[in-house]
Short mmCIF file of C-alpha atoms and ligand atoms in Angstrom, two decimals:
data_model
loop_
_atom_site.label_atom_id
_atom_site.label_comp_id
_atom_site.label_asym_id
_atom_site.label_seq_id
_atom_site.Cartn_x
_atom_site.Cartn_y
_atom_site.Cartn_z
CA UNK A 62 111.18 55.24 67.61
CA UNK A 63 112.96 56.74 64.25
CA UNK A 64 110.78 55.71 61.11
CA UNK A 65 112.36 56.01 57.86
CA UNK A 66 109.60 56.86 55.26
CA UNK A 67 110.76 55.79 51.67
CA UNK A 68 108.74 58.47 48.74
CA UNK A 69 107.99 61.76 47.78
CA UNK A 70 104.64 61.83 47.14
CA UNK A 71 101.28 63.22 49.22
CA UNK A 72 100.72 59.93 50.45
CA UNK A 73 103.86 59.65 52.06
CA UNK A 74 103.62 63.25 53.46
CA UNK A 75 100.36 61.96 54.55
CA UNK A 76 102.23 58.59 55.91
CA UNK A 77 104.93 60.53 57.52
CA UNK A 78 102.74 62.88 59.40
CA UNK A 79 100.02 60.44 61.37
CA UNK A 80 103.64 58.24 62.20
CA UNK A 81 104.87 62.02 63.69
CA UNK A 82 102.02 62.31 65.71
CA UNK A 83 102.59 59.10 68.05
CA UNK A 84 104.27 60.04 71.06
CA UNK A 85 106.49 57.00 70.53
CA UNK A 86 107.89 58.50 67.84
CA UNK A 87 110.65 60.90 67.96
CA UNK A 88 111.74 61.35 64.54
CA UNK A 89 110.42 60.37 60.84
CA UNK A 90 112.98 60.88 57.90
CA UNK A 91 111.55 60.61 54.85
CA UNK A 92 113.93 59.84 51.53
CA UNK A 93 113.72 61.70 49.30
CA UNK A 94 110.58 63.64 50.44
CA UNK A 95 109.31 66.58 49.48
CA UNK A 96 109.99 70.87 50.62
CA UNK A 97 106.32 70.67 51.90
CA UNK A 98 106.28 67.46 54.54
CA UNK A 99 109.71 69.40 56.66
CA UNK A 100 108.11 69.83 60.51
CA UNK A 101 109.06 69.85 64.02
CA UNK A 102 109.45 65.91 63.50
CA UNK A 103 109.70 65.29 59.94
CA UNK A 104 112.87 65.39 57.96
CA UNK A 105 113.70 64.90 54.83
CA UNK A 106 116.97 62.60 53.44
CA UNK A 107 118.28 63.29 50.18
CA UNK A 108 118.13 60.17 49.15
CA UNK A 109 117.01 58.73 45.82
CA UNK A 110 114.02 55.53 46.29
CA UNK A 111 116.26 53.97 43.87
CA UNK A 112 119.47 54.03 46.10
CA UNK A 113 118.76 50.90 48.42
CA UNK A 114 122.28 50.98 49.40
CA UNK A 115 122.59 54.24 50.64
CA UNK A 116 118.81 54.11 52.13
CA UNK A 117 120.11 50.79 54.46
CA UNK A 118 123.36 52.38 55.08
CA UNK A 119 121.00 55.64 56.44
CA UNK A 120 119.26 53.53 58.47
CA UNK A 121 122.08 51.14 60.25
CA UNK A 122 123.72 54.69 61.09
CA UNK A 123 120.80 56.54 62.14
CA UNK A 124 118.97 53.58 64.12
CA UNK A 125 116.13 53.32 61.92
CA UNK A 126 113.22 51.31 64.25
CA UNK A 127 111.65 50.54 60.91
CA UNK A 128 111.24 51.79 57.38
CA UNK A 129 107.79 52.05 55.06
CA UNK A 130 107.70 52.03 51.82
CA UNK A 131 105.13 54.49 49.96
CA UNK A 132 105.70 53.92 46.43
CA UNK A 133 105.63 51.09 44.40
CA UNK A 134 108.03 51.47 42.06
CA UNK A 135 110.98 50.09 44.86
CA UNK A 136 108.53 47.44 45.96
CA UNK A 137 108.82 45.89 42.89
CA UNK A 138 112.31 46.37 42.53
CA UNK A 139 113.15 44.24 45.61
CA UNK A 140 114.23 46.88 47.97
CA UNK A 141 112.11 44.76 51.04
CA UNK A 142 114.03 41.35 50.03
CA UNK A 143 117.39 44.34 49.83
CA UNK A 144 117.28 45.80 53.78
CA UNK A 145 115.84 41.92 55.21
CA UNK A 146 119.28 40.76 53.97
CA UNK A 147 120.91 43.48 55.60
CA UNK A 148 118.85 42.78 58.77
CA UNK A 149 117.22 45.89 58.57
CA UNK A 150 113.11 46.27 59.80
CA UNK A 151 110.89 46.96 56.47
CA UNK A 152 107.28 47.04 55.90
CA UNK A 153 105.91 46.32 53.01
CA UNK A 154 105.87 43.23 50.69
CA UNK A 155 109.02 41.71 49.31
CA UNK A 156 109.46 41.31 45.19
CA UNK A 157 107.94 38.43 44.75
CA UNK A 158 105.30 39.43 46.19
CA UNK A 159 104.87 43.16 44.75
CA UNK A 160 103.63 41.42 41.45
CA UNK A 161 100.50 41.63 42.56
CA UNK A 162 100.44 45.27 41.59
CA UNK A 163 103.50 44.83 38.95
CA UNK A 164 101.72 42.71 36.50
CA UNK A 165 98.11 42.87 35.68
CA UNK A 166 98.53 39.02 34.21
CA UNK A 167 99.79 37.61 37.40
CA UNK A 168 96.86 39.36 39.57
CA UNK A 169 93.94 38.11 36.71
CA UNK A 170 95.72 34.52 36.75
CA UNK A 171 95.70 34.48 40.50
CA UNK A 172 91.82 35.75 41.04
CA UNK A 173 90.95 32.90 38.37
CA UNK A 174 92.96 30.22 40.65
CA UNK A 175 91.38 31.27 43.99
CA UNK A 176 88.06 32.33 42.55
CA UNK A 177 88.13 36.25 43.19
CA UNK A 178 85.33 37.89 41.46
CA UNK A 179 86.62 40.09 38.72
CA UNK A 180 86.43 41.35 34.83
CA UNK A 181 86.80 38.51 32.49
CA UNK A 182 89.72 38.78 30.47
CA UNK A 183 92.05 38.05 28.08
CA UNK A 184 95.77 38.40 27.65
CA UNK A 185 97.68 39.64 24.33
CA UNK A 186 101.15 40.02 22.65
CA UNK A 187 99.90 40.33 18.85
CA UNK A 188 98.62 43.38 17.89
CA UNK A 189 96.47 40.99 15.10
CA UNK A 190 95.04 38.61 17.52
CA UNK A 191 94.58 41.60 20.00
CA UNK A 192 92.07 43.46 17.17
CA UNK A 193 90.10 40.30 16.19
CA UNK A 194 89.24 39.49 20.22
CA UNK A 195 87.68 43.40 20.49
CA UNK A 196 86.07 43.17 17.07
CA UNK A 197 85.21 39.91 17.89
CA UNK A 198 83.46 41.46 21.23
CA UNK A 199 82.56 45.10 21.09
CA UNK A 200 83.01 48.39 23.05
CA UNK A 201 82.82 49.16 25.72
CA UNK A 202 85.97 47.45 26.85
CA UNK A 203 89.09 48.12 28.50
CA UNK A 204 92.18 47.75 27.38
CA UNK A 205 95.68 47.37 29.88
CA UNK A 206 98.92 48.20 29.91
CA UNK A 207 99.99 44.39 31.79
CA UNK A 208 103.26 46.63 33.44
CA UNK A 209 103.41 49.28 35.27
CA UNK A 210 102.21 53.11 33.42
CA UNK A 211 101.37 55.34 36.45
CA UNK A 212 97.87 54.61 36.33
CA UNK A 213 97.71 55.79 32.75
CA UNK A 214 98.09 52.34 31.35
CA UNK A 215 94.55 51.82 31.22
CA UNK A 216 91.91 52.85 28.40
CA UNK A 217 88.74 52.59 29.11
CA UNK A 218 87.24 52.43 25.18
CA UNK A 219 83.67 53.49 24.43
CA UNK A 220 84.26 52.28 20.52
CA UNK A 221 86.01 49.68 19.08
CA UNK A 222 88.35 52.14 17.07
CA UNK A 223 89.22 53.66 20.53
CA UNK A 224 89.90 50.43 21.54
CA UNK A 225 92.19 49.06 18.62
CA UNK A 226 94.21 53.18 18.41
CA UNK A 227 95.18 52.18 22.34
CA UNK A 228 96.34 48.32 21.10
CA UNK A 229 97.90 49.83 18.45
CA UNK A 230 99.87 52.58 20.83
CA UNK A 231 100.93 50.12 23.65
CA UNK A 232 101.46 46.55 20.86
CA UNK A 233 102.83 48.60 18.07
CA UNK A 234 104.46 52.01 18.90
CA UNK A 235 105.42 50.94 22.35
CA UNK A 236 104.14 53.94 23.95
CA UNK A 237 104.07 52.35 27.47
CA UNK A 238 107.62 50.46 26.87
CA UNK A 239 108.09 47.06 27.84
CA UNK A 240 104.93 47.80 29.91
CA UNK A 241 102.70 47.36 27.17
CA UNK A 242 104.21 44.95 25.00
CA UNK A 243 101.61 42.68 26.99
CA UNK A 244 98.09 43.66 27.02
CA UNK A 245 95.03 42.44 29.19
CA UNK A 246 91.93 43.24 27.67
CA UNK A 247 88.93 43.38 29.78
CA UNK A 248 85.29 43.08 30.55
CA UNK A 249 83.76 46.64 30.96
CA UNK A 250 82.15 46.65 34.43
CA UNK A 251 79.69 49.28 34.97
CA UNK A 252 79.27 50.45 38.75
CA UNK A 253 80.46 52.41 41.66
CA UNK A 254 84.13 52.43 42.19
CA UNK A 255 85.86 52.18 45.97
CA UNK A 256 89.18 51.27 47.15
CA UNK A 257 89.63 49.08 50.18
CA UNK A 258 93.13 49.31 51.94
CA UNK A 259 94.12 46.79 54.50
CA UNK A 260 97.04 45.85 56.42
CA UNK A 261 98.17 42.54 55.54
CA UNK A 262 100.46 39.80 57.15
CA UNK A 263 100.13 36.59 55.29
CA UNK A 264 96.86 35.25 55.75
CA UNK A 265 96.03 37.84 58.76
CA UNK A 266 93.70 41.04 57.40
CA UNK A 267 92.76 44.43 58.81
CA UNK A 268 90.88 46.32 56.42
CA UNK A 269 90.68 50.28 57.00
CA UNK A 270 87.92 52.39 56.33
CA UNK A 271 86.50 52.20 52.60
CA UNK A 272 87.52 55.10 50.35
CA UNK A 273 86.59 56.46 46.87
CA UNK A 274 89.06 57.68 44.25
CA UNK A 275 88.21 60.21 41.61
CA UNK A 276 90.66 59.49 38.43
CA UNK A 277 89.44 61.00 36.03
CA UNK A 278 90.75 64.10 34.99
CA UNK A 279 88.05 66.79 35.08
CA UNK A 280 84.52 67.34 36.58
CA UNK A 281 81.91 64.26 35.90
CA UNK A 282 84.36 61.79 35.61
CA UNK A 283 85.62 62.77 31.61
CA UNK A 284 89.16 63.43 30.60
CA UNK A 285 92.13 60.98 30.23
CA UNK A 286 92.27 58.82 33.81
CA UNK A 287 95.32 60.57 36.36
CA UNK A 288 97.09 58.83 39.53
CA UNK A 289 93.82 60.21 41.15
CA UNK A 290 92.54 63.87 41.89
CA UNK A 291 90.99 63.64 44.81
CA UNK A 292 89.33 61.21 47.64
CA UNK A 293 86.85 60.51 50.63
CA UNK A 294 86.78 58.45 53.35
CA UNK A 295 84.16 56.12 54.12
CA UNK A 296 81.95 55.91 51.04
CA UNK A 297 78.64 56.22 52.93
CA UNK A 298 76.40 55.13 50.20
CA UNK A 299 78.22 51.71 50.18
CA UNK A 300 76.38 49.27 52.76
CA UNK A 301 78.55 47.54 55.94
CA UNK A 302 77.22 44.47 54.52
CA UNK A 303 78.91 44.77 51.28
CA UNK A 304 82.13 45.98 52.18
CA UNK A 305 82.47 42.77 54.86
CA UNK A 306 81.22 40.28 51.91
CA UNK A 307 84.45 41.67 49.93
CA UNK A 308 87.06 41.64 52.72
CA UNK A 309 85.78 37.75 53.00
CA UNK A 310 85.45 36.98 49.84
CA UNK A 311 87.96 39.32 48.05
CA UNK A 312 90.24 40.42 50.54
CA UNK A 313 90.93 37.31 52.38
CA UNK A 314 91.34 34.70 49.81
CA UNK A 315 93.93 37.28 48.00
CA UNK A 316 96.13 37.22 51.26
CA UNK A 317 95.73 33.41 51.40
CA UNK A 318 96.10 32.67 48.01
CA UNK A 319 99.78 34.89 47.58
CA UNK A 320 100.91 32.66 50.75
CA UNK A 321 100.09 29.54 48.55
CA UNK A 322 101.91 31.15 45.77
CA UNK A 323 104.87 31.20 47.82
CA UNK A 324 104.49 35.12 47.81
CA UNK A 325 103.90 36.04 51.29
CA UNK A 326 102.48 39.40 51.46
CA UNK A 327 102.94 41.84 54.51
CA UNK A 328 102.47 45.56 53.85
CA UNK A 329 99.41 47.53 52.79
CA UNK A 330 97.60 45.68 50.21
CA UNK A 331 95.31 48.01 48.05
CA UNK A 332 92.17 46.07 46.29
CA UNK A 333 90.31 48.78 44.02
CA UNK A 334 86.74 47.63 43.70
CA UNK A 335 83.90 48.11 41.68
CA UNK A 336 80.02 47.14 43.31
CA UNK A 337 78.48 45.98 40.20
CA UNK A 338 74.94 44.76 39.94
CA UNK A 339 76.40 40.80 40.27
CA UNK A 340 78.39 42.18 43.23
CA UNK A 341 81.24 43.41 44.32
CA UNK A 342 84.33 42.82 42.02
CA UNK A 343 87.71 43.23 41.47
CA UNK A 344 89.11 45.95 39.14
CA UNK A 345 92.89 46.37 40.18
CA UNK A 346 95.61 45.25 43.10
CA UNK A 347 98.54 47.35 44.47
CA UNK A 348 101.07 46.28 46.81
CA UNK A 349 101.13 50.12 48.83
CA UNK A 350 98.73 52.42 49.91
CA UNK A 351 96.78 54.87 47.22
CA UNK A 352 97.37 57.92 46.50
CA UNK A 353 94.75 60.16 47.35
CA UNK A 354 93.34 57.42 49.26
CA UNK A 355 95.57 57.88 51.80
CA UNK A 356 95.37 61.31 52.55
CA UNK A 357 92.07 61.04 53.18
CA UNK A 358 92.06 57.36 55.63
CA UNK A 359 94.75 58.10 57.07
CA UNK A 360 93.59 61.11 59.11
CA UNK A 361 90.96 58.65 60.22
CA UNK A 362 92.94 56.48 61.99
CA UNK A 363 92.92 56.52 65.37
CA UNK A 364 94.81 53.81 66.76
CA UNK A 365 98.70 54.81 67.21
CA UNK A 366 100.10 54.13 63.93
CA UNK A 367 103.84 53.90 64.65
CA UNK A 368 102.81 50.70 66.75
CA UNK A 369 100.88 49.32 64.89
CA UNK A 370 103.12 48.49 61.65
CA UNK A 371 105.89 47.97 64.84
CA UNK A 372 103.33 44.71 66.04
CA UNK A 373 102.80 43.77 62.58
CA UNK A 374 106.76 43.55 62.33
CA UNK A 375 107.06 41.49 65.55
CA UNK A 376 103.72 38.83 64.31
CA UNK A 377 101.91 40.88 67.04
CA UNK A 378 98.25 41.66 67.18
CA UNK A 379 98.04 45.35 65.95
CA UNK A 380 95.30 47.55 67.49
CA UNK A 381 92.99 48.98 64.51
CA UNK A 382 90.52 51.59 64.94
CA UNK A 383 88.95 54.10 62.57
CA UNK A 384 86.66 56.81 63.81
CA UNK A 385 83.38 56.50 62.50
CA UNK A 386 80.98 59.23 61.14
CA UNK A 387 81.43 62.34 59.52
CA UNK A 388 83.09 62.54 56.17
CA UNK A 389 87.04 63.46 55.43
CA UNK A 390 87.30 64.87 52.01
CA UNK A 391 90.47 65.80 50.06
CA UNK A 392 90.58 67.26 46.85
CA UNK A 393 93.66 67.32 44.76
CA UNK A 394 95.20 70.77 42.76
CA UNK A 395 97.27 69.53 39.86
CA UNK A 396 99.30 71.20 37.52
CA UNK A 397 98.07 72.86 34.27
CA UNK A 398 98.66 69.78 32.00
CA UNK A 399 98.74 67.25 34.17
CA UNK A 400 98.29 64.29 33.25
CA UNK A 401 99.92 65.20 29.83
CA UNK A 402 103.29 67.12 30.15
CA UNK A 403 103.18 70.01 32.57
CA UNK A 404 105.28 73.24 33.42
CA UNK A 405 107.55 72.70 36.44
CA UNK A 406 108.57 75.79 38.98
CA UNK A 407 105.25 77.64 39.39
CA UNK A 408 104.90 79.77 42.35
CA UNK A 409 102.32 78.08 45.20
CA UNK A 410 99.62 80.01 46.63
CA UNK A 411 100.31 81.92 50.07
CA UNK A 412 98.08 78.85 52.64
CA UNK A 413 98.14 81.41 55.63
CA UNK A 414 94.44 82.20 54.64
CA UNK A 415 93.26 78.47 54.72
CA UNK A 416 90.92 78.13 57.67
CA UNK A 417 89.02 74.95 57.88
CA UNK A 418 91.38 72.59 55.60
CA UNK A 419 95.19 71.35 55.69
CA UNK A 420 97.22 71.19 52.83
CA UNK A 421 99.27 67.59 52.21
CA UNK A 422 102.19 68.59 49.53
CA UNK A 423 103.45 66.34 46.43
CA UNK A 424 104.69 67.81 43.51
CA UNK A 425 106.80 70.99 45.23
CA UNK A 426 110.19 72.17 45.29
CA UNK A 427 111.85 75.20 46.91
CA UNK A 428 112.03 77.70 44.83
CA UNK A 429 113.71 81.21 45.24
CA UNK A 430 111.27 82.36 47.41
CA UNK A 431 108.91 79.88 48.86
CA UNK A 432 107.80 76.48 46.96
CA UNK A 433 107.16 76.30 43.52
CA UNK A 434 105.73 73.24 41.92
CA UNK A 435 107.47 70.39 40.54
CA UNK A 436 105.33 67.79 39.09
CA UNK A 437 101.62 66.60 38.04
CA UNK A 438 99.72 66.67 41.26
CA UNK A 439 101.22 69.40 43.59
CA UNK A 440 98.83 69.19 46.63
CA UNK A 441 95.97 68.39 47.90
CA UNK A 442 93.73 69.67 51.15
CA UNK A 443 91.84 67.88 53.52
CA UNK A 444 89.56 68.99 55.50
CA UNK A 445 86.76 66.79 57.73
CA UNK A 446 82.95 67.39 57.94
CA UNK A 447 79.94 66.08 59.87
CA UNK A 448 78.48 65.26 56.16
CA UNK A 449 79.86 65.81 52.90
CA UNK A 450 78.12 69.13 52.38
CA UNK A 451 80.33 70.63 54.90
CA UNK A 452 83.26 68.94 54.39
CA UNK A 453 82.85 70.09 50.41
CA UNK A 454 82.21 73.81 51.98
CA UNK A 455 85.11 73.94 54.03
CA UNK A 456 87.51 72.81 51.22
CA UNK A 457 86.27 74.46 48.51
CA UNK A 458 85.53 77.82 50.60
CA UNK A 459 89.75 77.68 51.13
CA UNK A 460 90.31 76.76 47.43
CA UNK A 461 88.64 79.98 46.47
CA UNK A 462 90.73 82.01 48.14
CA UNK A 463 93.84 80.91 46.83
CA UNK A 464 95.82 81.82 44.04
CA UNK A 465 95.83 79.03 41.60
CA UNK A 466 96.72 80.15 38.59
CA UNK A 467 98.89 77.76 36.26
CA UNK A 468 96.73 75.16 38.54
CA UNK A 469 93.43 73.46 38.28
CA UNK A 470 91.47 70.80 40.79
CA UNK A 471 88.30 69.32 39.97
CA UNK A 472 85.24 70.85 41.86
CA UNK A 473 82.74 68.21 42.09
CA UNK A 474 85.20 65.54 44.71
CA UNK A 475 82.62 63.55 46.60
CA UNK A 476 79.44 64.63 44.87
CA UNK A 477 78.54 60.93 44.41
CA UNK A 478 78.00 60.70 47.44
CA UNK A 479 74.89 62.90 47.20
CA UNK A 480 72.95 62.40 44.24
CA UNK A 481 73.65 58.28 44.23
P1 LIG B 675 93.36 50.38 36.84
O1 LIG B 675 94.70 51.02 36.65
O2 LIG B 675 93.31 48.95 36.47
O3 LIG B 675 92.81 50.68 38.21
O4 LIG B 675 92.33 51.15 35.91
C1 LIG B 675 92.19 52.56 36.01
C2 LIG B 675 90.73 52.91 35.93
O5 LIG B 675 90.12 52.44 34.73
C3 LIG B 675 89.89 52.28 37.03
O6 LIG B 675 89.96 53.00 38.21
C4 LIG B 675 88.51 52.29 36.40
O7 LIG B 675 87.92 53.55 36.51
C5 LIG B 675 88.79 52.02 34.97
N1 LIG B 675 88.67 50.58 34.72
C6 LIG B 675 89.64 49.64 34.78
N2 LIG B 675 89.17 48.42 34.49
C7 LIG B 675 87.85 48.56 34.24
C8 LIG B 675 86.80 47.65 33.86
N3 LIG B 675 87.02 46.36 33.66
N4 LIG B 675 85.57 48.17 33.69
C9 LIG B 675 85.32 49.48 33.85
N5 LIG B 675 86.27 50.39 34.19
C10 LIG B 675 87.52 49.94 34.39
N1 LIG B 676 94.65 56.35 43.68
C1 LIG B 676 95.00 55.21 42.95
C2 LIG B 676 96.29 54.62 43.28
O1 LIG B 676 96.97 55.02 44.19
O2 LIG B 676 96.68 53.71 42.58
#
C-alpha cells in the first residue's frame, strides 16, 4: 500500500510511523510533514493541508491506497466530502460531520438530544447577557470559545472577574475572531481528566486504550492551557468498569446519534472525559486523533494499522488490539513562550545520546546545519516502562542530557498516576 498522511504535527509523525511499520505498506507520504518524520519509508510532500486540489491530484498520480487526515483544521473544511467526489479513498469524517469538534454549540446541543452526560451550559452572543448569567452563577466556571482557538479557546475562571475579562476578550475585542463571537459558558466539573480515542464507522465503535493529557502549561497543572504537553497511555488509576460504562453510554450513543443527524461519522472520534464524582462526563469532542495522545496510544497498538483503517474503508471488520500492561509515557519539549508567541529557528539538541526514549518531531525545520525549531511544541519523547516510575526514569534520564536551552517541558508528566 502507499498511505498519504495529511499534517505536520507529532501526531502525524506518530501516525505516519506505526502505518510504516506494516509490512503491507511500502510507502507513507506525508503533506506537508515535518524535517523530523523523513525515514527509510516516510516521505514528505510539499504540499500545503489547505491545497485539496493538489493533495487529490498527488494521490491519483502517485496511487494513493488511502489518505488520513491528522489535523482538524481540513476536516472541517470539507477536504473528506473534496477527494470522495474525486473518487479518491479518505479516512476521516466528512464536513458535516467534523462539527462535532468545529462548534462547541452543536456538540452541547447534540449530548442534550441523545442524553450524553456533560457540563450544563449555556450559549451567548451579548457580552451583557453573557456577564449577568456568571454573576448570576459564580466562579468557578468555564468560559468557551464556540469555534475553533487551538485549544486556547477555553478559560477555565476561578473568579467571576476572570470570568467576565475572558467574555469581554472573545464578545468584545474579538480576540478569538469569528471563533468567539459565540460563547458557551459552562459548569465547572471537578475530577480526573482522560481522553478516549476510538475508531468510528457510523454506529460501529472500537475504542483504543484510555489516555491522559496534561494541558496545562507548567508543573501541577498552572499556567495558561496549551494543545497539550505531554501524555500516557492507559490511565491505570481509572477502573475497566468505568471506561466500558462511557464507551456505552458516551461513546456509543455519540456515533449513533451523528448518524441520526444525518452526519455520519467515520474517522477517529476523540471524546475528552472527565470522571467526576456523578460519573463519567463529557468535557470536549474532536473529529481526529489528539495530540499528545497519540504519540503515546499509538505505539500501543498492536494490530497492523495500515489494515485496519483499509477494512474500515471497505465496511470490513477491523482487527483491534492494544497491548496491555506497562505504561508508555511521552513528555512534550516546547518552545520558550509557547503557548504565547515564541522564537522560531533554534538549534535542536544532538538525540545521538538518547538511550531508552524516541523522539516524535513537530515544530522543526531544517536549518543550516541540522533542525532548528519552528513552532510551539517542537518534540516530544516516548519511551515505555513496566510502571510509570520507570517509564518517568527513562525519559527524563534522556531529557537531562540534552541541550535544551531556548526550550522547556514540564517534569512532573504522569505523576497522577502515583499519588491519586
Ligand atoms: P476543551 O478545549 O473544551 O477541552 O477545554 C480545555 C481544557 O479546559 C480541558 O481539557 C479542561 O482541563 C478544561 N475544561 C474545559 N471544560 C471544563 C469544565 N466544564 N470543567 C472543568 N474544566 C474544564
Ligand atoms: N491533546 C488535546 C487535543 O489534541 O485536542
Amino acid at each position: 500500500m502507499k498511505i498519504l498522511v495529511i499534517g505536520s504535527g507529532g501526531r502525524e509523525h506518530a501516525i505516519a510511523k506505526k502505518l510504516s511499520e506494516s509490512q503491507t505498506v511500502e510507502k507513507v507520504f506525508v503533506a506537508p510533514g515535518n524535517a523530523g518524520m523523513q525515514s527509510k519509508k516516510i516521505e514528505t510532500v510539499m504540499i500545503k493541508e489547505s491545497k485539496f486540489d493538489q493533495l487529490i491530484e498527488f494521490a491519483k498520480e502517485n496511487e494513493i491506497t488511502y489518505t488520513f487526515v491528522g489535523p482538524e483544521i481540513p476536516l472541517m473544511k470539507g477536504i473528506v466530502d473534496a477527494f470522495e467526489e474525486s473518487g479518491q479513498r479518505i479516512f476521516g469524517p466528512s464536513k458535516a460531520a467534523a462539527i462535532i469538534e468545529g462548534s462547541k454549540d452543536f456538540a452541547k446541543q447534540l449530548m442534550v438530544k441523545y442524553e450524553i452526560p456533560t457540563a450544563k451550559h449555556q450559549t451567548f452572543t451579548e457580552l451583557e447577557a453573557a456577564k449577568a448569567y456568571v454573576l448570576k452563577v459564580g466562579a468557578p466556571i468555564v468560559v468557551k470559545a464556540d469555534g475553533l482557538a487551538a485549544g486556547k479557546g477555553v478559560v477555565v475562571a476561578e473568579t467571576v472577574e476572570e470570568a467576565i475579562d475572558a467574555l469581554t476578550d472573545m464578545l468584545e475585542d474579538n480576540v478569538f475572531g469569528a471563533s468567539g463571537s459565540r460563547v458557551v459558558i459552562e459548569e465547572f466539573l471537578d475530577g480526573q481528566e482522560f481522553s478516549l480515542l476510538s475508531f468510528v464507522d457510523g454506529e460501529k465503535v472500537w475504542p483504543m486504550v484510555i489516555s491522559q493529557d496534561h494541558k496545562r502549561a507548567f508543573d501541577d497543572d498552572k499556567g495558561p492551557n496549551t494543545g497539550g504537553m505531554g501524555a500516557y497511555a492507559p490511565v491505570p488509576q481509572l477502573r475497566d468498569a468505568m471506561v466500558q460504562k462511557a464507551v456505552e453510554e458516551i461513546v456509543k450513543p455519540t456515533a449513533s446519534g451523528m448518524v441520526q443527524e444525518g452526519r455520519y461519522f467515520r474517522g477517529i472520534l476523540y471524546t475528552g472525559l472527565i470522571a467526576t464524582k456523578e460519573g463519567v462526563k463529557v468535557i470536549e469532542f474532536n473529529a481526529r486523533f489528539g495530540d499528545p495522545e497519540t504519540q503515546v496510544v499509538l505505539p500501543r497498538l498492536e494490530s497492523d494499522f495500515a489494515l485496519l483503517i483499509d477494512a474500515i474503508l471497505d465496511g470490513r471488520e477491523p482487527t483491534v488490539h492494544f497491548r496491555e500492561g506497562g505504561i508508555t509515557l511521552g513528555v512534550v519539549v516546547a518552545s520558550d513562550g509557547y503557548p504565547g508567541s515564541v522564537e522560531n529557528g533554534v538549534k535542536l539538541p544532538d538525540f545521538s545520546t538518547l538511550e531508552s526514549s524516541q523522539p516524535i518531531f513537530a515544530g522543526v525545520k531544517e536549518g543550516v546545519d541540522g533542525l532548528v525549531s519552528n513552532g510551539g511544541r517542537v518534540f516530544l519523547l516516548v519511551a515505555e516502562g513496566k510502571d510509570m516510575k520507570e517509564a518517568q526514569k527513562k525519559i527524563y534520564t534522556d531529557l537531562a542530557k540534552l541541550n535544551l536551552s531556548g526550550f522547556y517541558y514540564r517534569k512532573d508528566i504522569g505523576n497522577k498516576s502515583l499519588f491519586y
